[in-house]
Amino acid sequence: MEFFCYHRDRAGSAALRGELLEAHWGYMDRFAAEMIARGPTFADGGEAPTGSVHIVDLPDPAAARAFAFDEPNYQAGVYRDVLLRRWRNLLGRTMWDFPGGPSGGRRYLVLGFGSGPAADLDVPRDRGELIAYGPLLSDDGVFRVGTAALVRAAGPDAARAVLTAGRHAGIEVHEWEFGGRR
C-alpha cells in the first residue's frame, strides 16, 4: 500500500530541524527500499524549510502511522502537523527514475484537495515534467480526497497547472527538492 506523508514544520523549528538532520536521515535510511519519493519543501526562494514529503510503500495503515509519528523530527516537535493519506502511484516509478534527474529546474509539491466529484483522475498528457503523481485517498482507499504531484516547472503557476483549475476546493504549491543524503 502506498502512502503520502507531508510533515509541515512548526514555526521557528529550523534550528531544531538542523540538529536532527542525521537522526532524520538515519530513520529514513531504514525505509530506503520502500521509498517512492522524499524531500523537503521550502519558502522564501528555497531558503526556509517548511516541511518534508515522504511517499512510501508500506504493508498497512498501522505501519504508515508508525512511519509518520515515530520519525525523529516529529517526536522532537519540529512538525506542527502531518498529512497522511493513502496514495496511488499512477506513474509506476520512484523519483530516482525521473528522466530529468535530481537537479536542473525548479521542483514543486502540488496538493489539490477535493470536494464534490473527483478531479484529475488520469495522469496529465504532458507527463514529461512529472516526478510523482497520484490520488490522495480515504483511509480505506475507496474515496478520492485529492491529488498529490511532484513536478518540475518554470514556476509555481506552471506547477499549479498540472491540476485542473476550478475542480479542487483548494490547491497548495510548495517549493520542493529531491531529499536524502548528499
Coordinates of C-alpha atoms in Angstrom, one line a residue:
M1 CA 0.0 0.0 0.0
E2 CA 1.3 3.4 -0.9
F3 CA 1.1 6.4 1.4
F4 CA 1.7 10.1 1.0
C5 CA 3.1 11.8 4.2
Y6 CA 3.7 15.5 4.4
H7 CA 5.1 16.7 7.7
R8 CA 4.6 20.5 8.0
D9 CA 7.2 22.4 10.0
R10 CA 6.3 24.3 13.2
A11 CA 7.2 28.0 13.0
G12 CA 10.7 28.6 14.5
S13 CA 11.8 25.0 14.3
A14 CA 14.5 25.3 11.7
A15 CA 17.4 25.2 14.2
L16 CA 16.0 22.0 15.8
R17 CA 15.5 20.5 12.3
G18 CA 19.1 21.1 11.6
E19 CA 20.2 19.5 14.8
L20 CA 18.2 16.4 14.0
L21 CA 19.3 16.1 10.4
E22 CA 21.4 13.0 10.9
A23 CA 18.8 11.3 13.0
H24 CA 16.1 12.1 10.4
W25 CA 18.3 10.6 7.6
G26 CA 19.2 7.6 9.6
Y27 CA 15.5 7.0 10.2
M28 CA 14.7 7.4 6.6
D29 CA 17.5 5.0 5.6
R30 CA 15.6 2.2 7.3
F31 CA 12.8 2.8 4.7
A32 CA 15.1 3.1 1.6
A33 CA 13.6 0.1 -0.2
E34 CA 10.0 1.3 0.4
M35 CA 10.6 5.0 -0.6
I36 CA 8.9 6.3 -3.7
A37 CA 9.8 9.9 -3.2
R38 CA 11.1 12.2 -0.5
G39 CA 12.4 15.7 0.1
P40 CA 12.0 19.0 1.9
T41 CA 9.6 21.8 1.0
F42 CA 10.7 25.5 1.2
A43 CA 9.5 29.1 1.3
D44 CA 11.4 32.3 0.6
G45 CA 13.1 31.1 -2.6
G46 CA 14.3 27.8 -1.2
E47 CA 15.9 29.3 1.9
A48 CA 13.4 28.4 4.7
P49 CA 12.4 24.8 5.2
T50 CA 8.6 24.4 5.6
G51 CA 8.1 20.6 5.7
S52 CA 9.1 17.1 4.5
V53 CA 7.4 14.9 1.9
H54 CA 7.7 11.1 2.0
I55 CA 5.9 8.8 -0.3
V56 CA 6.3 5.2 0.9
D57 CA 5.1 1.7 0.1
L58 CA 4.2 0.1 3.4
P59 CA 2.2 -3.0 4.4
D60 CA -0.8 -1.3 6.0
P61 CA -2.2 1.9 7.6
A62 CA -0.7 1.0 11.0
A63 CA 2.8 0.8 9.5
A64 CA 2.2 4.2 7.8
R65 CA 1.1 5.8 11.1
A66 CA 4.2 4.4 12.8
F67 CA 6.4 5.7 10.0
A68 CA 4.9 9.2 10.2
F69 CA 4.8 9.5 14.0
D70 CA 8.0 7.7 15.1
E71 CA 10.0 10.0 12.8
P72 CA 12.7 11.9 15.0
N73 CA 11.6 15.4 13.9
Y74 CA 8.0 14.6 14.7
Q75 CA 9.0 13.2 18.1
A76 CA 11.1 16.3 18.9
G77 CA 8.4 18.8 17.9
V78 CA 9.8 20.1 14.6
Y79 CA 6.5 19.5 12.9
R80 CA 3.2 21.2 13.6
D81 CA 1.0 18.6 11.8
V82 CA 1.1 15.7 9.5
L83 CA -1.0 15.0 6.4
L84 CA -1.0 11.2 6.0
R85 CA -3.1 9.7 3.2
R86 CA -3.3 6.5 1.1
W87 CA -1.9 7.3 -2.3
R88 CA -1.7 5.5 -5.7
N89 CA 1.5 5.8 -7.8
L90 CA 0.0 6.5 -11.2
L91 CA 3.4 6.9 -12.8
G92 CA 4.6 3.5 -11.5
R93 CA 8.1 4.7 -10.7
T94 CA 10.2 6.4 -8.0
M95 CA 11.6 9.9 -8.1
W96 CA 15.0 8.4 -8.8
D97 CA 13.6 7.0 -12.1
F98 CA 12.5 10.5 -13.2
P99 CA 14.3 11.1 -16.5
G100 CA 15.1 14.7 -15.5
G101 CA 17.2 13.6 -12.6
P102 CA 17.6 15.3 -9.2
S103 CA 18.9 18.7 -10.4
G104 CA 18.1 21.3 -13.0
G105 CA 15.0 23.3 -13.0
R106 CA 12.6 24.2 -10.2
R107 CA 10.7 21.5 -8.4
Y108 CA 7.3 21.7 -6.6
L109 CA 4.9 19.8 -4.5
V110 CA 1.3 20.4 -5.7
L111 CA -1.6 19.4 -3.5
G112 CA -5.2 19.6 -4.7
F113 CA -7.9 18.9 -2.1
G114 CA -11.3 17.8 -3.3
S115 CA -14.9 18.3 -2.5
G116 CA -17.6 17.0 -4.8
P117 CA -16.8 14.9 -7.9
A118 CA -13.2 13.6 -8.2
A119 CA -10.9 15.7 -10.4
D120 CA -7.7 14.8 -12.2
L121 CA -8.4 11.1 -12.3
D122 CA -5.8 10.5 -15.1
V123 CA -2.2 11.4 -15.4
P124 CA -1.9 14.7 -17.5
R125 CA -1.0 14.1 -21.1
D126 CA 2.2 16.1 -20.8
R127 CA 3.8 13.8 -18.2
G128 CA 7.4 14.6 -19.0
E129 CA 7.9 17.0 -16.1
L130 CA 6.0 14.9 -13.5
I131 CA 8.3 13.3 -10.9
A132 CA 5.4 11.7 -8.9
Y133 CA 1.6 11.8 -9.4
G134 CA -1.3 10.2 -7.8
P135 CA -4.6 10.5 -5.9
L136 CA -4.9 11.2 -2.2
L137 CA -7.3 8.6 -0.9
S138 CA -9.5 8.0 2.2
D139 CA -8.1 5.7 4.8
D140 CA -9.9 2.7 3.3
G141 CA -8.7 3.6 -0.2
V142 CA -12.2 3.9 -1.5
F143 CA -12.7 7.6 -1.8
R144 CA -10.5 10.1 -3.6
V145 CA -10.0 13.2 -1.5
G146 CA -7.4 15.0 -3.6
T147 CA -4.3 14.7 -5.7
A148 CA -0.6 15.0 -4.9
A149 CA 2.1 15.7 -7.5
L150 CA 5.8 16.4 -7.5
V151 CA 6.7 18.3 -10.7
R152 CA 9.5 20.2 -12.4
A153 CA 8.1 23.5 -13.6
A154 CA 9.2 27.0 -14.6
G155 CA 7.4 28.5 -11.6
P156 CA 4.5 28.0 -9.1
D157 CA 1.8 28.9 -11.6
A158 CA 3.1 26.4 -14.1
A159 CA 3.3 23.8 -11.3
R160 CA -0.3 24.5 -10.3
A161 CA -1.4 24.0 -13.9
V162 CA -0.8 20.2 -13.6
L163 CA -4.2 20.1 -11.8
T164 CA -7.5 21.2 -13.4
A165 CA -8.4 24.7 -12.5
G166 CA -11.7 25.1 -10.6
R167 CA -12.0 21.4 -9.8
H168 CA -10.5 21.5 -6.3
A169 CA -11.6 23.1 -3.1
G170 CA -8.0 24.3 -2.6
I171 CA -4.6 23.9 -4.3
E172 CA -1.3 24.3 -2.5
V173 CA 2.0 24.7 -4.2
H174 CA 5.3 24.4 -2.3
E175 CA 8.9 24.6 -3.5
W176 CA 10.4 21.1 -3.2
E177 CA 13.7 19.4 -3.8
F178 CA 14.9 15.8 -4.0
G179 CA 15.7 14.6 -0.5
G180 CA 18.2 12.2 1.1
R181 CA 21.8 12.2 1.8
R182 CA 24.0 14.5 -0.3

